[in-house]
Tab-separated table of C-alpha atoms in Angstrom:
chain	number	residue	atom	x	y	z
A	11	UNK	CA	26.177	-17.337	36.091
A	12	UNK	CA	29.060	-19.794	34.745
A	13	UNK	CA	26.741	-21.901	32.707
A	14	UNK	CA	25.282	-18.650	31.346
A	15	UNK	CA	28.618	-17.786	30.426
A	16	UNK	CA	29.558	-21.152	28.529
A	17	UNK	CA	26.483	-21.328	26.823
A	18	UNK	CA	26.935	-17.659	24.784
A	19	UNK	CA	30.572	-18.479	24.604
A	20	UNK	CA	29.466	-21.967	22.225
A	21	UNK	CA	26.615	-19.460	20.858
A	22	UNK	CA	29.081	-16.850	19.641
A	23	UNK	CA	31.794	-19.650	18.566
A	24	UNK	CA	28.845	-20.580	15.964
A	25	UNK	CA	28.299	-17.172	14.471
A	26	UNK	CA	32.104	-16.923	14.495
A	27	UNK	CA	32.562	-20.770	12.226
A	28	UNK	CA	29.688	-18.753	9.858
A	29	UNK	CA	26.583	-20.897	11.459
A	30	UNK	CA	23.565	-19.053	12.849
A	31	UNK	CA	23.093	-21.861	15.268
A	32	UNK	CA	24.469	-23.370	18.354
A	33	UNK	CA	27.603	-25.841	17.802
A	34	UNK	CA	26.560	-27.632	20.404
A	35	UNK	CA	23.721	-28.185	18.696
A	36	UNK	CA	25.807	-29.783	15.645
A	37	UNK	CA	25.489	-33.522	16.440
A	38	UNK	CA	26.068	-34.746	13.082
A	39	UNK	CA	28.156	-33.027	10.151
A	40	UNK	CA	26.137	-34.072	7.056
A	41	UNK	CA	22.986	-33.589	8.368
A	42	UNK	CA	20.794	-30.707	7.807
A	43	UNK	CA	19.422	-28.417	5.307
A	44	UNK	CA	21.733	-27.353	2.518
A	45	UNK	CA	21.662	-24.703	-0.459
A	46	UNK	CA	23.338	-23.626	-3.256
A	47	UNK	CA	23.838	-24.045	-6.996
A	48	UNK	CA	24.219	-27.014	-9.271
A	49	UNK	CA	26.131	-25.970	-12.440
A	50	UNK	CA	25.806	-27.809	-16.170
A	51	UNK	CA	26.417	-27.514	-19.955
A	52	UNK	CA	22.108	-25.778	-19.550
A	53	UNK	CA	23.269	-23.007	-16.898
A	54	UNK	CA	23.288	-22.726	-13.091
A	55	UNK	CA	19.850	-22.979	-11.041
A	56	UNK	CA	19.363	-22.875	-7.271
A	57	UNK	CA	19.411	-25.887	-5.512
A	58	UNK	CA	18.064	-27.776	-2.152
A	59	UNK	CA	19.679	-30.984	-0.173
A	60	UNK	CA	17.981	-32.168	2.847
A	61	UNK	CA	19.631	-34.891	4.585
A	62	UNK	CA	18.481	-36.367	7.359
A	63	UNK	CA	20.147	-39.026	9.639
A	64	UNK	CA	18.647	-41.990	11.453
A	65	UNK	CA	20.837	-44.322	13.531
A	66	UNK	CA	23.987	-44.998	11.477
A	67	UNK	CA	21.813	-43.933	8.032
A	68	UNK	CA	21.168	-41.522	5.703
A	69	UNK	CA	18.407	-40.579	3.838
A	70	UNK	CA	17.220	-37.231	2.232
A	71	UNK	CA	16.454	-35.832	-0.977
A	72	UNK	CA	18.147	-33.079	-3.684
A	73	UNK	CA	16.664	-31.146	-6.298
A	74	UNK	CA	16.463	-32.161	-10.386
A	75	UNK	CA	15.058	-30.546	-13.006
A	76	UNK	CA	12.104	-33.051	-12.546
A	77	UNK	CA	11.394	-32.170	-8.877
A	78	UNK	CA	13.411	-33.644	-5.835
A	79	UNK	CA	15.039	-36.910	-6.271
A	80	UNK	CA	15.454	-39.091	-3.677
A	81	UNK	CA	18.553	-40.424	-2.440
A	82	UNK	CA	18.875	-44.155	-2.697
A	83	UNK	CA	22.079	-44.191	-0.112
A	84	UNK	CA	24.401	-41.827	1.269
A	85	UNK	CA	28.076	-43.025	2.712
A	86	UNK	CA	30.539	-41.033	4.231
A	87	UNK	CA	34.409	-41.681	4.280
A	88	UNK	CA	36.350	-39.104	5.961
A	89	UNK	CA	35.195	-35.837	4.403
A	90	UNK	CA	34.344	-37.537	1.323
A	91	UNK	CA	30.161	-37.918	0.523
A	92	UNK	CA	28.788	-40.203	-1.468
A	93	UNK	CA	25.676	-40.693	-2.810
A	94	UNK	CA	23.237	-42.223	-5.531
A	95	UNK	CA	20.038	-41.066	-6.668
A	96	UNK	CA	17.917	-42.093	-9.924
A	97	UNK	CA	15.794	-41.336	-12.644
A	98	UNK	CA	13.407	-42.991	-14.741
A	99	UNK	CA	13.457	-42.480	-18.701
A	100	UNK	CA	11.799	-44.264	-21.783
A	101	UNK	CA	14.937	-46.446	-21.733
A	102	UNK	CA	15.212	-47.679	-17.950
A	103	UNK	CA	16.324	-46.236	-14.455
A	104	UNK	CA	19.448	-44.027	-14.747
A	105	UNK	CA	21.817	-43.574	-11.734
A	106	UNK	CA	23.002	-40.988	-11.128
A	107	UNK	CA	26.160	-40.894	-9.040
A	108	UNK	CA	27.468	-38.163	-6.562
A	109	UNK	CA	30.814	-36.959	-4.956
A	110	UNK	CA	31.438	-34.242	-2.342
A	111	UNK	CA	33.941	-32.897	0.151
A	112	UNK	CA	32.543	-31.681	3.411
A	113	UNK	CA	34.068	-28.805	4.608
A	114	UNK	CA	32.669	-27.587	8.221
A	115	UNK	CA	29.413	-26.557	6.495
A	116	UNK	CA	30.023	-26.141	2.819
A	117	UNK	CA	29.205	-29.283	0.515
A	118	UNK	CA	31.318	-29.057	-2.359
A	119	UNK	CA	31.244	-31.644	-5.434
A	120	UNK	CA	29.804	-33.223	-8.587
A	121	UNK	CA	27.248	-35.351	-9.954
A	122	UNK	CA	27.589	-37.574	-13.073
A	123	UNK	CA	25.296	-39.693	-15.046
A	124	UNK	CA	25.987	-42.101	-17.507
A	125	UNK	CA	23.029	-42.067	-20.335
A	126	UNK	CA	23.485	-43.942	-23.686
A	127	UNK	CA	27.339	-44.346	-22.993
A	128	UNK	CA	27.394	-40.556	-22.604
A	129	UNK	CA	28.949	-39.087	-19.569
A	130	UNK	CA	27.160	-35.589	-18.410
A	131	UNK	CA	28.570	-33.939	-15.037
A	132	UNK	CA	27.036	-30.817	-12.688
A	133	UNK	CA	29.566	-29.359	-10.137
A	134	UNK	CA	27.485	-28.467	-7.189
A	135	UNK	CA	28.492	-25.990	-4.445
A	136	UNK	CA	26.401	-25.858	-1.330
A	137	UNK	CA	25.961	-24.442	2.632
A	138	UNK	CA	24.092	-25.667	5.122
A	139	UNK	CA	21.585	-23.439	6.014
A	140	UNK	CA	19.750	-25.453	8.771
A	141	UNK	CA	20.164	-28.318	11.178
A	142	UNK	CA	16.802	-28.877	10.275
A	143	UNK	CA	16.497	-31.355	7.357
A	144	UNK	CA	12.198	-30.926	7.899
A	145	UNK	CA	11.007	-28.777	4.722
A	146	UNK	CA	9.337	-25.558	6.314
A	147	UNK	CA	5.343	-25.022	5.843
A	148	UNK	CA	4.625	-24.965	2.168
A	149	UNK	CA	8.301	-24.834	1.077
A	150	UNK	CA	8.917	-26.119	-3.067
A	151	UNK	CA	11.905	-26.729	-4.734
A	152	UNK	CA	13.579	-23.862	-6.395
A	153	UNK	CA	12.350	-23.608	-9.948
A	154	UNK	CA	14.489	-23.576	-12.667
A	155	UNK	CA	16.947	-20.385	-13.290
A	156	UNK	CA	16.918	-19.663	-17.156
A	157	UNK	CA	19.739	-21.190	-19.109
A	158	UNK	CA	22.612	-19.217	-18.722
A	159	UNK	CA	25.439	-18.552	-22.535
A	160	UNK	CA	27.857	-21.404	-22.104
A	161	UNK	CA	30.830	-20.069	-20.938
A	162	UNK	CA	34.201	-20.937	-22.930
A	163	UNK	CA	36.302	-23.798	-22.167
A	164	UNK	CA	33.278	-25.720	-20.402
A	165	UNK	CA	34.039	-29.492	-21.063
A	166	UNK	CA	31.605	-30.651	-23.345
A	167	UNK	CA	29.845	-34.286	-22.335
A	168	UNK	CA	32.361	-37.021	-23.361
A	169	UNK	CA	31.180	-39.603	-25.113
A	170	UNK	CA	32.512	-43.335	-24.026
A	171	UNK	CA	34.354	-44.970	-26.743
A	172	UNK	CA	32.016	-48.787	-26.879
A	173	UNK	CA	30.461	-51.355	-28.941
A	174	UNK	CA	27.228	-50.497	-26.457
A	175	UNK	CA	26.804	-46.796	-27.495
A	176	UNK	CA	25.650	-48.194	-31.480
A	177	UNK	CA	23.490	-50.955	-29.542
A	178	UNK	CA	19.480	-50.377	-30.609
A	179	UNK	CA	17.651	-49.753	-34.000
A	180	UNK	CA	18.464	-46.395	-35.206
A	181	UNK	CA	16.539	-44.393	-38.127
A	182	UNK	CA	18.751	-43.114	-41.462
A	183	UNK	CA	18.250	-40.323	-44.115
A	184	UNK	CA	21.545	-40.564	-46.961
A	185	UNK	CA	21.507	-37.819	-49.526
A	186	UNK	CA	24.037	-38.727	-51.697
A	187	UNK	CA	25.323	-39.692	-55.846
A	188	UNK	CA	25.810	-42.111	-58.111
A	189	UNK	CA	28.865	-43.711	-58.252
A	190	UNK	CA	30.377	-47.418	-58.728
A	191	UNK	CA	29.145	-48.736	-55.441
A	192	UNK	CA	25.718	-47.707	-56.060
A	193	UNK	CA	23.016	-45.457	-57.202
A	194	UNK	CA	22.382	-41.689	-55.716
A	195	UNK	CA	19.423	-40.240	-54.800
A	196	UNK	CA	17.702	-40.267	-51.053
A	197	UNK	CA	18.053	-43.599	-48.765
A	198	UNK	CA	15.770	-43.882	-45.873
A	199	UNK	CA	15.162	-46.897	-43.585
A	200	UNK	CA	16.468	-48.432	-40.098
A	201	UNK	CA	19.841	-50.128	-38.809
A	202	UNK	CA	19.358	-52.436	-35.971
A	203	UNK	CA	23.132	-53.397	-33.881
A	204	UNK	CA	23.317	-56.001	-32.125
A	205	UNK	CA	25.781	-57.039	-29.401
A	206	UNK	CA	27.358	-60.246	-30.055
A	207	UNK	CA	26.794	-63.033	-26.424
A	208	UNK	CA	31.071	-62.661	-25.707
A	209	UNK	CA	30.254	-58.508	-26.544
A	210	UNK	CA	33.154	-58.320	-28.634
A	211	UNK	CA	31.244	-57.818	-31.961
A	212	UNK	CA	28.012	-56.244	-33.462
A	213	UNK	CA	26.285	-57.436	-36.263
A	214	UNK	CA	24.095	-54.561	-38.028
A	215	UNK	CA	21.238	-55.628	-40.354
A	216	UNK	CA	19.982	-52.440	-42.367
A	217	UNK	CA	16.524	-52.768	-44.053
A	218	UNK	CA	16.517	-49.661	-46.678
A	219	UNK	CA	14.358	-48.254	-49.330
A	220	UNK	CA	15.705	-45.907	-52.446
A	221	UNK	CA	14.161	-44.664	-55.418
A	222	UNK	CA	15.517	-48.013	-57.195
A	223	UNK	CA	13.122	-49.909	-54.691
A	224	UNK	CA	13.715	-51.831	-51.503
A	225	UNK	CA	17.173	-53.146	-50.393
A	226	UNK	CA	19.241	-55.135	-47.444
A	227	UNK	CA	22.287	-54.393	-46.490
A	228	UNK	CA	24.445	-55.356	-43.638
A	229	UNK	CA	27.766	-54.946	-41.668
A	230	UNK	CA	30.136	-56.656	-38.820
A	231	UNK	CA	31.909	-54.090	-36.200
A	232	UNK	CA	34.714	-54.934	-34.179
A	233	UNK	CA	36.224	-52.444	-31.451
A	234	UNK	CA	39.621	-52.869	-30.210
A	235	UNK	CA	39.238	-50.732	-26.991
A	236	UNK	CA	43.559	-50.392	-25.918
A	237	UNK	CA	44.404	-48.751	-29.671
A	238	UNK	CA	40.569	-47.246	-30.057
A	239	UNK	CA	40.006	-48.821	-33.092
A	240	UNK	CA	36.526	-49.524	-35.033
A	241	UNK	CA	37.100	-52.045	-37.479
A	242	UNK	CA	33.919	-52.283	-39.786
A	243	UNK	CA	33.193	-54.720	-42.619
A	244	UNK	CA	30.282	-54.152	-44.574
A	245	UNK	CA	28.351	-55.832	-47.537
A	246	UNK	CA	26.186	-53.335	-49.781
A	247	UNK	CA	23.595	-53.719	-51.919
A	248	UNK	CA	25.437	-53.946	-54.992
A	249	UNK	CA	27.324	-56.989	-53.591
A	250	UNK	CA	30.454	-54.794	-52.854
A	251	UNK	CA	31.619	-55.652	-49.760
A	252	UNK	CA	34.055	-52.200	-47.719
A	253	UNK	CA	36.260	-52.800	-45.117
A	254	UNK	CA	37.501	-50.232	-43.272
A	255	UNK	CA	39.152	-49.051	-39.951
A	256	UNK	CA	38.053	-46.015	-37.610
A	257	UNK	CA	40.109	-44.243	-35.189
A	258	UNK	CA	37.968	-43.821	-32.155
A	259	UNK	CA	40.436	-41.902	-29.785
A	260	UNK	CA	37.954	-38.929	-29.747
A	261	UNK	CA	35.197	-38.830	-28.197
A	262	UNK	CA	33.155	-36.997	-30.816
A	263	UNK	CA	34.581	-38.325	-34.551
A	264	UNK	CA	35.380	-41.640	-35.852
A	265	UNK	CA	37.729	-41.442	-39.266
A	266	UNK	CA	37.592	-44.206	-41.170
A	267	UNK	CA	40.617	-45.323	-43.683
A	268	UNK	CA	38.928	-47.654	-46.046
A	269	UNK	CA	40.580	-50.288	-48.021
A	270	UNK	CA	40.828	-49.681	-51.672
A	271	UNK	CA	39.112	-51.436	-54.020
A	272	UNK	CA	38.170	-51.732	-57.857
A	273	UNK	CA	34.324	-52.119	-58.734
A	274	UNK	CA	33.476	-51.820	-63.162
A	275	UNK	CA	37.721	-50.945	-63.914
A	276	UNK	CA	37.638	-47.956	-61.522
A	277	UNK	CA	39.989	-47.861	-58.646
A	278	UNK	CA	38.471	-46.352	-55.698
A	279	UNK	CA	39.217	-45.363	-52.386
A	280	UNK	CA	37.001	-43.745	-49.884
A	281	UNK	CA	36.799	-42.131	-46.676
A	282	UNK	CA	34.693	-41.984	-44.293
A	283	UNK	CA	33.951	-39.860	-40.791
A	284	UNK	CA	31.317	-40.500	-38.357
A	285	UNK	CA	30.455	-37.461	-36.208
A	286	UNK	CA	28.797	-38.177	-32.776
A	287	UNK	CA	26.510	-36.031	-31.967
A	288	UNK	CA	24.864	-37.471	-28.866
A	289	UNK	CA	23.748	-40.286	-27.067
A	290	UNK	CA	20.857	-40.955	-29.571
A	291	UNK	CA	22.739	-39.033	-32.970
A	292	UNK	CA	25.531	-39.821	-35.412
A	293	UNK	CA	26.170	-38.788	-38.804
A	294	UNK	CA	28.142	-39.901	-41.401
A	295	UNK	CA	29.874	-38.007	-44.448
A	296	UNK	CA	31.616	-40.245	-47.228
A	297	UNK	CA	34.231	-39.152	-49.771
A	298	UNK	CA	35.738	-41.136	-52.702
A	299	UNK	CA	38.146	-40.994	-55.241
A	300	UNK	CA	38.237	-42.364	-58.381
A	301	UNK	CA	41.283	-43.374	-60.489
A	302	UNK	CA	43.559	-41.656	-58.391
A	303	UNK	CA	41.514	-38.282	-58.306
A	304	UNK	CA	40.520	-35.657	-55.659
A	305	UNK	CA	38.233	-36.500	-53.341
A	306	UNK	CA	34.796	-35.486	-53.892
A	307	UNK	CA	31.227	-35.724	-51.237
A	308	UNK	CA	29.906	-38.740	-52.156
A	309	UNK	CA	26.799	-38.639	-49.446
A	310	UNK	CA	25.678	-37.554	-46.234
A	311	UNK	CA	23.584	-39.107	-43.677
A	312	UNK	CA	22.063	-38.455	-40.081
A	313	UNK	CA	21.045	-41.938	-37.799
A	314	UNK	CA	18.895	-41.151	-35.157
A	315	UNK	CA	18.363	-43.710	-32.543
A	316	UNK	CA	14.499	-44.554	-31.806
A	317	UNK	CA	15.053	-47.634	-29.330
A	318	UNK	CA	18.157	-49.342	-27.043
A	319	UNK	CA	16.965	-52.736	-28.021
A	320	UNK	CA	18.954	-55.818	-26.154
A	321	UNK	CA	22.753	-55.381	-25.452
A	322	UNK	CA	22.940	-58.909	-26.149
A	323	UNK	CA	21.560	-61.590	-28.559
């Protein structure tokens, strides 16, 4: 009658701590089945963790929008979980690094992955729903929920200020006009950066064609990463060579202050921003003056990137 008594005691002390099974039965704190939502910059979808433990190991799997990714290793420090799983993408394996706090049996966190120097984060919430980490008979991972309006004041992905992000060939449209430097029209062709062997330079060869024919251009970038500076010196077509310097402190623009310079008696100064649009999209919009007037568009172009290419020579 007394162990009768103990046992629905521990029974109803689980139903009272919100778990529909026996404490007693909780021999490990991370282990188990757990459920909940994954929230990103796309929406919020339904999510699955199952975590199983063997000896002083982890192992277990959690759902992506590819199916469910296994984990590569779990740690736990305190009531801090850790854990890396991976993906594979035309351009290599891509970690991507997790971060929770267990709370008796709510999972709390965030994941993060770092793809083309681009930071993107999902804030998970989840509950464990089973001390059974076994899928049931014929289970599947939750499909995708449809993408939900992106709320206000969601931080957009943050793009890391580096040499490594221009790293790659990358494809170029430039609508723009004449001027001193050169002629107008449409520019299309490729810009290949390369990362110098001490990584402290790039050296960007840019094979073009215009309606005047065929041309070469190319360019040296420096990056001061303490005062977020791009400093960029560039030889054109037309022989003219621009230096200029960026100010990198957002994540998202570059703007350029370009030295001035006179080409054919004109004084001219330009500027310059870069826009970064993503991991694998910038573009750029020039402006110039002339003899001390306003400034007026002088082109516009988009650089798509079609390969990562070596970070180093």
């Amino acid at each position: 009658m007394k162990q009768t008594i103990i046992v629905a005691t521990i029974f109803t002390l689980g139903i009272a701590r919100g778990s529909w099974f026996p404490v007693s039965a909780q021999t490990d704190r991370l282990q188990g089945r757990w459920e909940g939502t994954v929230r990103s910059l796309q929406g919020e979808r339904q999510v699955v963790a199952l975590i199983k433990k063997d000896g002083n190991k982890y192992s277990g799997s959690i759902t992506g929008i590819r199916g469910d990714l296994p984990f590569k290793e779990i740690t736990v420090e305190g009531d801090k979980v850790l854990a890396v799983a991976e993906i594979n993408s035309p351009q290599g394996v891509i970690p991507i690094r997790f971060s929770f706090t267990l709370k008796d049996d709510t999972m709390s966190g965030k994941g993060e992955v770092d793809f083309g120097g681009q930071t993107f984060s999902f804030v998970y919430d989840l509950k464990r729903t089973s001390l059974d980490p076994t899928p049931p008979p014929g289970a599947t991972s939750p499909p995708p929920a449809q993408p939900s309006p992106q709320p206000r004041g969601v931080p957009q992905p943050q793009q890391r200020q580096s040499l490594e992000y221009f790293v790659g060939q990358w494809t170029f449209k430039w609508i723009g006009r004449e001027s001193p430097l050169g002629p107008g029209g449409v520019r299309e062709g490729t810009v290949t950066y390369r990362l110098s062997a001490d990584g402290r330079s790039l050296e960007a060869h840019i094979s073009g064609r215009s309606d005047e024919g065929t041309y070469q251009e190319s360019a040296t970038l420096t990056f001061d990463p303490e005062r977020k500076i791009l400093s960029v010196s560039e030889r054109l077509m037309s022989g003219i060579t621009l230096r200029s310097q960026g100010d990198w402190s957002s994540p998202i623009a570059i703007r350029f202050t370009v030295e001035p310079l006179t080409v054919k008696g004109h004084r001219l100064q330009m500027r310059r921003t870069i826009s970064v649009i993503s991991a694998f999209s910038f573009s750029v919009l020039d402006e110039l003056s002339e003899d001390g007037g306003p400034f007026i568009r002088l082109g516009h172009a988009t650089f798509s990137k079609v390969s990562s290419g070596e970070s180093k020579q």
